[in-house]
Amino acid sequence: MKDKKIKNKAERENKEAKSPHTIVSYIDNLKADIAAFFDLNSEHTFRPFDVHDHFGVQDKKVRHLINEIIHELEEAGTLTYHQNGTYQAGPNKPVNKGLTGRVDRVNKSFAFVIIEGREDDIYVESELLNGAWDGDIVSIQALTKNSRGSRNGRDSGKNRVEGRVSDIVERSNADIVGIIEVNPRHAVVQPDNKKLFDPIFLEPEEIKGAQHGDKVIVKVTQWPTRRSQAEGEIVEVLGKAGNNDVEMHAILAEFGLPYHFPENVEAEAQKIPDKILKKEIAKRKDIRDILTFTIDPVDAKDFDDALSVKYLEEGNVEVGIHIADVSHYVLPGTELEKEAYRRATSVYLVDRTVPMLPEKLSNNLCSLRPNEDKLAFSAIFEMDPQGKVLKQWFGRTVIHSDRRYSYEEAQGVLDSGEGDFPGELQTLNKLAKILRKDRFKNGAINFDTPEVRFRLDKDGTPLGIYQKERHDSNKLIEEFMLLANKRVAEYVYSLSRGEVKNTMVYRIHEAPDPDRLKTFATFVAKLGHKLDIDEENKIAKSMNNMLAEVEGKPEQNLIESLAVRTMAKARYSVEDLGHFGLAFKRYSHFTSPIRRYPDVMAHRLLQHYLDGGANVDKEVYEAASKHSSERERLAAEAERASIKYKQVEFMSMMDPDQEFDGIVTGVTEFGIFVEITETASEGLIRMTDLGDDYYELEKENYRIVGQRTKKIYTFGDTVKVKVKDTNLARRSMDLYLAGTVPSPSRDNNSRDSNRKSRDTKPRESRSSGRSRKPAGASSSSPKPKRRRR
């Protein structure tokens, strides 16, 4: 209470009130702060002067105001009055419970609560999380805005809204994956998820035969409180940590993704006849006599799209894009439908695919395999040699694929002009290049980022890492799928009657946030590249020029990945908002119903409108769109986790003396992140391993600077590194600079050891104000827990 700034805070703010609105805001904030103080210290009682003392208030008017607020909180049931003149947190929830959002636990010290539709997230210190875990849906009570800078003492440059969790609305997942540590009296499960910091305790009778070091799935039976630890019971013992199948299943479980189908779903799939009935063929456009083929990855098992080519008079060509007719087999109300909706997407880990549909459909009935009649939903276009669409037709068909190409085989035919159907492939390739050129001319952005792939042995052990190359054959398929998706969306829109437009499931991608763009432009400028963001209609062209400029340079992967993260995330919605990245006014997902539930919805809606059906309820489809977007996010996170695991596993097998070229991809208070160029694997060089000096973070310049030597490490710097340590359980890797001696390895299970701070990446700023302790309670009262602001 000797800090004059804190002591005079209330008086100063009171004097600065200039309008009734400001006064009300001040009182509301003070009321929220007082409620938070009592709730945080609910086991203690306080007299009003203890509260005055805690907030450092001396002004009589402000003290009187605090007394009135305490009385109001008592009347509301937020506080309980005791006969000895003290007050304590009451049974009711705090006033102004506020907003609802999802917890994003950044590190052990704090979290953000992300609120849909709100640009700025609310910062919550760990002691104000009220037992909430990462991913939980919570009610958040906003406290006060401040501009005191980041927790590390450096100004963040932005005001930040702080808050406290007043209630937990929904737990994200009661099933947690982790490694069990078995002790004589109890067992502990340490969660794999880096954003979960609480161990889960189990009684000996709850471990179900798990051995020390096993990977397990545990159900939380008692969530942690201020007075007790989290408790749980084992749901499933996956097996010994480090086994490939165990780890892949653990990743799926960690993100709440299923890896086997319920028996009733499999049984329903098995009952579907294999043979196509003649009466079904009679309902459809029969194009089995037109040349048709598929082009897919060499290891693909489900072929959900095919192309047909038919030459017409005057040099025109009829191109058919044929998509597996999943909606014919997966009907509303069936168990197959319920499971497809629940999953919403197939999941692609490094060594396996977890399909949305049972194998009977995904790899058999719905897969457009060669030399078999198949039911399809088709978009057929008549195109002139300049790539202009002259006519279009949409509807259900029966097709017969004449050839199955891998991308490599198709590319070989394109390159050599020899093999099966070279003329047709060349025709499609020419048209695809025209379509691609037009897209970029209209403002599409060329996010042609490389994909990490692995060579695995039969046990799943990585033998090598490589980046998947994209050739004309890949781009050929991509352009015709984009054409179909775009034209289907436009066609459904064109069938609308009156001012109310037909409900459709769109794939939308909104324009990037200006602040993110500005941050990204500033970052690339420090690497010597220019991004013009002043005029919206020039952003795409400037972005493409910049991405082309960095191609082949050490910083290519870094800039490309950050460019993608700068953009808004694409999602599903019934709102007709367009697709910024593709420069399409209207866009849907129609071409992959085997692996994406929104495509199944698009097929059903298109057929409904083709049949003359009236507009349908938006709310039902919007809810399904949000669900699909969320499942897609989880699937993508699981895929990244499996890639990270295999990268760390591969690097763990390297010669400890081997040097690698790397590039600095992140700077934090505790070290620098480096991506090894050869394997695209990222690791951390801790500050303790930069032992030649004491380094400080200059966040605004994306660098750390040695205080004595003035040596600088900044984004984009190339370095040579060695592997110091790997931790498969945490999917993390420690590096050190070649030519230096690393410090002794620390406990690699440290919760903060491999976590990136949001404040040190060139992406949307997330302000985190400096921790500032308020004055403590008087010596005659119990010492309250501090609410740092």
PDB file of N, CA and C in Angstrom, residues 396-457:
ATOM      1  N   ARG A 396     -27.804 -35.788 -61.446  1.00  0.00           N
ATOM      2  CA  ARG A 396     -27.331 -37.120 -61.085  1.00  0.00           C
ATOM      3  C   ARG A 396     -27.050 -37.932 -62.345  1.00  0.00           C
ATOM      4  N   THR A 397     -25.963 -38.711 -62.276  1.00  0.00           N
ATOM      5  CA  THR A 397     -25.500 -39.471 -63.444  1.00  0.00           C
ATOM      6  C   THR A 397     -25.091 -40.876 -63.028  1.00  0.00           C
ATOM      7  N   VAL A 398     -24.837 -41.698 -64.040  1.00  0.00           N
ATOM      8  CA  VAL A 398     -24.135 -42.962 -63.849  1.00  0.00           C
ATOM      9  C   VAL A 398     -22.933 -42.922 -64.773  1.00  0.00           C
ATOM     10  N   ILE A 399     -21.751 -43.229 -64.244  1.00  0.00           N
ATOM     11  CA  ILE A 399     -20.501 -43.091 -64.996  1.00  0.00           C
ATOM     12  C   ILE A 399     -19.741 -44.413 -64.954  1.00  0.00           C
ATOM     13  N   HIS A 400     -18.689 -44.465 -65.757  1.00  0.00           N
ATOM     14  CA  HIS A 400     -17.812 -45.640 -65.793  1.00  0.00           C
ATOM     15  C   HIS A 400     -16.385 -45.134 -66.024  1.00  0.00           C
ATOM     16  N   SER A 401     -15.547 -45.209 -65.003  1.00  0.00           N
ATOM     17  CA  SER A 401     -14.172 -44.727 -65.124  1.00  0.00           C
ATOM     18  C   SER A 401     -13.347 -45.704 -65.958  1.00  0.00           C
ATOM     19  N   ASP A 402     -12.661 -45.166 -66.974  1.00  0.00           N
ATOM     20  CA  ASP A 402     -11.845 -45.991 -67.863  1.00  0.00           C
ATOM     21  C   ASP A 402     -10.413 -46.146 -67.388  1.00  0.00           C
ATOM     22  N   ARG A 403      -9.974 -45.236 -66.492  1.00  0.00           N
ATOM     23  CA  ARG A 403      -8.559 -45.267 -66.112  1.00  0.00           C
ATOM     24  C   ARG A 403      -8.384 -44.590 -64.753  1.00  0.00           C
ATOM     25  N   ARG A 404      -7.533 -45.179 -63.941  1.00  0.00           N
ATOM     26  CA  ARG A 404      -7.161 -44.542 -62.684  1.00  0.00           C
ATOM     27  C   ARG A 404      -5.704 -44.098 -62.785  1.00  0.00           C
ATOM     28  N   TYR A 405      -5.473 -42.788 -62.738  1.00  0.00           N
ATOM     29  CA  TYR A 405      -4.111 -42.246 -62.750  1.00  0.00           C
ATOM     30  C   TYR A 405      -3.701 -41.852 -61.331  1.00  0.00           C
ATOM     31  N   SER A 406      -2.440 -42.044 -61.032  1.00  0.00           N
ATOM     32  CA  SER A 406      -1.849 -41.311 -59.912  1.00  0.00           C
ATOM     33  C   SER A 406      -1.402 -39.964 -60.466  1.00  0.00           C
ATOM     34  N   TYR A 407      -1.159 -39.006 -59.595  1.00  0.00           N
ATOM     35  CA  TYR A 407      -0.681 -37.705 -60.064  1.00  0.00           C
ATOM     36  C   TYR A 407       0.620 -37.858 -60.854  1.00  0.00           C
ATOM     37  N   GLU A 408       1.478 -38.750 -60.395  1.00  0.00           N
ATOM     38  CA  GLU A 408       2.773 -38.946 -61.057  1.00  0.00           C
ATOM     39  C   GLU A 408       2.589 -39.538 -62.455  1.00  0.00           C
ATOM     40  N   GLU A 409       1.664 -40.491 -62.580  1.00  0.00           N
ATOM     41  CA  GLU A 409       1.409 -41.090 -63.894  1.00  0.00           C
ATOM     42  C   GLU A 409       0.833 -40.060 -64.863  1.00  0.00           C
ATOM     43  N   ALA A 410      -0.127 -39.286 -64.389  1.00  0.00           N
ATOM     44  CA  ALA A 410      -0.721 -38.269 -65.258  1.00  0.00           C
ATOM     45  C   ALA A 410       0.318 -37.239 -65.673  1.00  0.00           C
ATOM     46  N   GLN A 411       1.197 -36.859 -64.736  1.00  0.00           N
ATOM     47  CA  GLN A 411       2.237 -35.893 -65.068  1.00  0.00           C
ATOM     48  C   GLN A 411       3.198 -36.466 -66.095  1.00  0.00           C
ATOM     49  N   GLY A 412       3.479 -37.762 -65.998  1.00  0.00           N
ATOM     50  CA  GLY A 412       4.347 -38.407 -66.986  1.00  0.00           C
ATOM     51  C   GLY A 412       3.768 -38.341 -68.384  1.00  0.00           C
ATOM     52  N   VAL A 413       2.456 -38.527 -68.493  1.00  0.00           N
ATOM     53  CA  VAL A 413       1.799 -38.427 -69.798  1.00  0.00           C
ATOM     54  C   VAL A 413       1.846 -36.981 -70.306  1.00  0.00           C
ATOM     55  N   LEU A 414       1.623 -36.029 -69.429  1.00  0.00           N
ATOM     56  CA  LEU A 414       1.681 -34.619 -69.828  1.00  0.00           C
ATOM     57  C   LEU A 414       3.082 -34.232 -70.304  1.00  0.00           C
ATOM     58  N   ASP A 415       4.087 -34.739 -69.621  1.00  0.00           N
ATOM     59  CA  ASP A 415       5.462 -34.377 -69.964  1.00  0.00           C
ATOM     60  C   ASP A 415       5.931 -35.037 -71.257  1.00  0.00           C
ATOM     61  N   SER A 416       5.544 -36.311 -71.436  1.00  0.00           N
ATOM     62  CA  SER A 416       6.069 -37.072 -72.572  1.00  0.00           C
ATOM     63  C   SER A 416       5.155 -37.083 -73.786  1.00  0.00           C
ATOM     64  N   GLY A 417       3.867 -36.839 -73.545  1.00  0.00           N
ATOM     65  CA  GLY A 417       2.907 -36.949 -74.645  1.00  0.00           C
ATOM     66  C   GLY A 417       2.620 -38.381 -75.018  1.00  0.00           C
ATOM     67  N   GLU A 418       3.064 -39.318 -74.208  1.00  0.00           N
ATOM     68  CA  GLU A 418       2.863 -40.742 -74.486  1.00  0.00           C
ATOM     69  C   GLU A 418       2.089 -41.383 -73.343  1.00  0.00           C
ATOM     70  N   GLY A 419       1.426 -42.509 -73.655  1.00  0.00           N
ATOM     71  CA  GLY A 419       0.642 -43.216 -72.659  1.00  0.00           C
ATOM     72  C   GLY A 419      -0.830 -43.134 -72.995  1.00  0.00           C
ATOM     73  N   ASP A 420      -1.673 -43.411 -72.022  1.00  0.00           N
ATOM     74  CA  ASP A 420      -3.113 -43.422 -72.239  1.00  0.00           C
ATOM     75  C   ASP A 420      -3.668 -42.001 -72.285  1.00  0.00           C
ATOM     76  N   PHE A 421      -4.422 -41.722 -73.318  1.00  0.00           N
ATOM     77  CA  PHE A 421      -5.194 -40.483 -73.473  1.00  0.00           C
ATOM     78  C   PHE A 421      -4.355 -39.202 -73.330  1.00  0.00           C
ATOM     79  N   PRO A 422      -3.243 -39.102 -74.031  1.00  0.00           N
ATOM     80  CA  PRO A 422      -2.421 -37.888 -73.900  1.00  0.00           C
ATOM     81  C   PRO A 422      -3.125 -36.643 -74.410  1.00  0.00           C
ATOM     82  N   GLY A 423      -3.903 -36.769 -75.502  1.00  0.00           N
ATOM     83  CA  GLY A 423      -4.582 -35.611 -76.070  1.00  0.00           C
ATOM     84  C   GLY A 423      -5.599 -35.035 -75.100  1.00  0.00           C
ATOM     85  N   GLU A 424      -6.385 -35.901 -74.479  1.00  0.00           N
ATOM     86  CA  GLU A 424      -7.401 -35.443 -73.533  1.00  0.00           C
ATOM     87  C   GLU A 424      -6.760 -34.782 -72.302  1.00  0.00           C
ATOM     88  N   LEU A 425      -5.690 -35.376 -71.799  1.00  0.00           N
ATOM     89  CA  LEU A 425      -5.006 -34.780 -70.649  1.00  0.00           C
ATOM     90  C   LEU A 425      -4.411 -33.421 -71.004  1.00  0.00           C
ATOM     91  N   GLN A 426      -3.831 -33.315 -72.202  1.00  0.00           N
ATOM     92  CA  GLN A 426      -3.266 -32.033 -72.623  1.00  0.00           C
ATOM     93  C   GLN A 426      -4.362 -30.978 -72.768  1.00  0.00           C
ATOM     94  N   THR A 427      -5.517 -31.375 -73.300  1.00  0.00           N
ATOM     95  CA  THR A 427      -6.639 -30.433 -73.449  1.00  0.00           C
ATOM     96  C   THR A 427      -7.088 -29.913 -72.085  1.00  0.00           C
ATOM     97  N   LEU A 428      -7.261 -30.837 -71.137  1.00  0.00           N
ATOM     98  CA  LEU A 428      -7.677 -30.427 -69.794  1.00  0.00           C
ATOM     99  C   LEU A 428      -6.627 -29.534 -69.138  1.00  0.00           C
ATOM    100  N   ASN A 429      -5.357 -29.834 -69.365  1.00  0.00           N
ATOM    101  CA  ASN A 429      -4.291 -29.055 -68.758  1.00  0.00           C
ATOM    102  C   ASN A 429      -4.277 -27.619 -69.310  1.00  0.00           C
ATOM    103  N   LYS A 430      -4.497 -27.481 -70.616  1.00  0.00           N
ATOM    104  CA  LYS A 430      -4.532 -26.142 -71.210  1.00  0.00           C
ATOM    105  C   LYS A 430      -5.686 -25.321 -70.636  1.00  0.00           C
ATOM    106  N   LEU A 431      -6.858 -25.942 -70.523  1.00  0.00           N
ATOM    107  CA  LEU A 431      -8.008 -25.246 -69.963  1.00  0.00           C
ATOM    108  C   LEU A 431      -7.770 -24.883 -68.496  1.00  0.00           C
ATOM    109  N   ALA A 432      -7.160 -25.799 -67.752  1.00  0.00           N
ATOM    110  CA  ALA A 432      -6.884 -25.549 -66.331  1.00  0.00           C
ATOM    111  C   ALA A 432      -5.948 -24.360 -66.160  1.00  0.00           C
ATOM    112  N   LYS A 433      -4.951 -24.258 -67.023  1.00  0.00           N
ATOM    113  CA  LYS A 433      -4.015 -23.135 -66.925  1.00  0.00           C
ATOM    114  C   LYS A 433      -4.712 -21.802 -67.208  1.00  0.00           C
ATOM    115  N   ILE A 434      -5.670 -21.815 -68.153  1.00  0.00           N
ATOM    116  CA  ILE A 434      -6.432 -20.597 -68.436  1.00  0.00           C
ATOM    117  C   ILE A 434      -7.269 -20.217 -67.215  1.00  0.00           C
ATOM    118  N   LEU A 435      -7.935 -21.209 -66.617  1.00  0.00           N
ATOM    119  CA  LEU A 435      -8.760 -20.948 -65.433  1.00  0.00           C
ATOM    120  C   LEU A 435      -7.912 -20.406 -64.287  1.00  0.00           C
ATOM    121  N   ARG A 436      -6.731 -20.983 -64.119  1.00  0.00           N
ATOM    122  CA  ARG A 436      -5.841 -20.556 -63.045  1.00  0.00           C
ATOM    123  C   ARG A 436      -5.363 -19.115 -63.272  1.00  0.00           C
ATOM    124  N   LYS A 437      -4.986 -18.817 -64.514  1.00  0.00           N
ATOM    125  CA  LYS A 437      -4.518 -17.470 -64.843  1.00  0.00           C
ATOM    126  C   LYS A 437      -5.618 -16.442 -64.585  1.00  0.00           C
ATOM    127  N   ASP A 438      -6.851 -16.784 -64.959  1.00  0.00           N
ATOM    128  CA  ASP A 438      -7.973 -15.870 -64.748  1.00  0.00           C
ATOM    129  C   ASP A 438      -8.226 -15.646 -63.259  1.00  0.00           C
ATOM    130  N   ARG A 439      -8.072 -16.682 -62.460  1.00  0.00           N
ATOM    131  CA  ARG A 439      -8.283 -16.541 -61.017  1.00  0.00           C
ATOM    132  C   ARG A 439      -7.324 -15.521 -60.430  1.00  0.00           C
ATOM    133  N   PHE A 440      -6.060 -15.659 -60.772  1.00  0.00           N
ATOM    134  CA  PHE A 440      -5.065 -14.733 -60.225  1.00  0.00           C
ATOM    135  C   PHE A 440      -5.257 -13.324 -60.770  1.00  0.00           C
ATOM    136  N   LYS A 441      -5.708 -13.240 -62.010  1.00  0.00           N
ATOM    137  CA  LYS A 441      -5.981 -11.928 -62.589  1.00  0.00           C
ATOM    138  C   LYS A 441      -7.108 -11.238 -61.834  1.00  0.00           C
ATOM    139  N   ASN A 442      -8.065 -12.026 -61.340  1.00  0.00           N
ATOM    140  CA  ASN A 442      -9.217 -11.479 -60.633  1.00  0.00           C
ATOM    141  C   ASN A 442      -8.955 -11.252 -59.150  1.00  0.00           C
ATOM    142  N   GLY A 443      -7.740 -11.589 -58.680  1.00  0.00           N
ATOM    143  CA  GLY A 443      -7.399 -11.271 -57.304  1.00  0.00           C
ATOM    144  C   GLY A 443      -7.198 -12.452 -56.377  1.00  0.00           C
ATOM    145  N   ALA A 444      -7.118 -13.673 -56.900  1.00  0.00           N
ATOM    146  CA  ALA A 444      -6.849 -14.835 -56.051  1.00  0.00           C
ATOM    147  C   ALA A 444      -5.414 -14.784 -55.535  1.00  0.00           C
ATOM    148  N   ILE A 445      -5.186 -15.358 -54.370  1.00  0.00           N
ATOM    149  CA  ILE A 445      -3.854 -15.377 -53.769  1.00  0.00           C
ATOM    150  C   ILE A 445      -3.252 -16.766 -53.932  1.00  0.00           C
ATOM    151  N   ASN A 446      -1.998 -16.815 -54.294  1.00  0.00           N
ATOM    152  CA  ASN A 446      -1.330 -18.073 -54.617  1.00  0.00           C
ATOM    153  C   ASN A 446      -0.696 -18.681 -53.363  1.00  0.00           C
ATOM    154  N   PHE A 447      -1.521 -19.323 -52.524  1.00  0.00           N
ATOM    155  CA  PHE A 447      -1.009 -20.015 -51.346  1.00  0.00           C
ATOM    156  C   PHE A 447      -0.632 -21.441 -51.734  1.00  0.00           C
ATOM    157  N   ASP A 448       0.468 -21.565 -52.424  1.00  0.00           N
ATOM    158  CA  ASP A 448       0.919 -22.868 -52.909  1.00  0.00           C
ATOM    159  C   ASP A 448       1.968 -23.417 -51.946  1.00  0.00           C
ATOM    160  N   THR A 449       1.591 -23.588 -50.671  1.00  0.00           N
ATOM    161  CA  THR A 449       2.554 -23.981 -49.643  1.00  0.00           C
ATOM    162  C   THR A 449       2.857 -25.471 -49.709  1.00  0.00           C
ATOM    163  N   PRO A 450       4.117 -25.851 -49.465  1.00  0.00           N
ATOM    164  CA  PRO A 450       4.490 -27.267 -49.529  1.00  0.00           C
ATOM    165  C   PRO A 450       3.903 -28.055 -48.360  1.00  0.00           C
ATOM    166  N   GLU A 451       3.643 -29.346 -48.600  1.00  0.00           N
ATOM    167  CA  GLU A 451       3.127 -30.238 -47.567  1.00  0.00           C
ATOM    168  C   GLU A 451       4.233 -31.188 -47.130  1.00  0.00           C
ATOM    169  N   VAL A 452       4.325 -31.391 -45.805  1.00  0.00           N
ATOM    170  CA  VAL A 452       5.329 -32.303 -45.255  1.00  0.00           C
ATOM    171  C   VAL A 452       4.818 -33.733 -45.370  1.00  0.00           C
ATOM    172  N   ARG A 453       5.648 -34.618 -45.879  1.00  0.00           N
ATOM    173  CA  ARG A 453       5.308 -36.023 -46.006  1.00  0.00           C
ATOM    174  C   ARG A 453       6.439 -36.878 -45.437  1.00  0.00           C
ATOM    175  N   PHE A 454       6.101 -38.127 -45.089  1.00  0.00           N
ATOM    176  CA  PHE A 454       7.069 -39.019 -44.451  1.00  0.00           C
ATOM    177  C   PHE A 454       7.184 -40.325 -45.217  1.00  0.00           C
ATOM    178  N   ARG A 455       8.380 -40.872 -45.206  1.00  0.00           N
ATOM    179  CA  ARG A 455       8.590 -42.264 -45.619  1.00  0.00           C
ATOM    180  C   ARG A 455       8.651 -43.093 -44.341  1.00  0.00           C
ATOM    181  N   LEU A 456       7.721 -44.032 -44.224  1.00  0.00           N
ATOM    182  CA  LEU A 456       7.600 -44.818 -42.998  1.00  0.00           C
ATOM    183  C   LEU A 456       7.875 -46.290 -43.286  1.00  0.00           C
ATOM    184  N   ASP A 457       8.420 -47.000 -42.289  1.00  0.00           N
ATOM    185  CA  ASP A 457       8.541 -48.455 -42.439  1.00  0.00           C
ATOM    186  C   ASP A 457       7.228 -49.102 -42.002  1.00  0.00           C
TER     187      ASP A 457
END
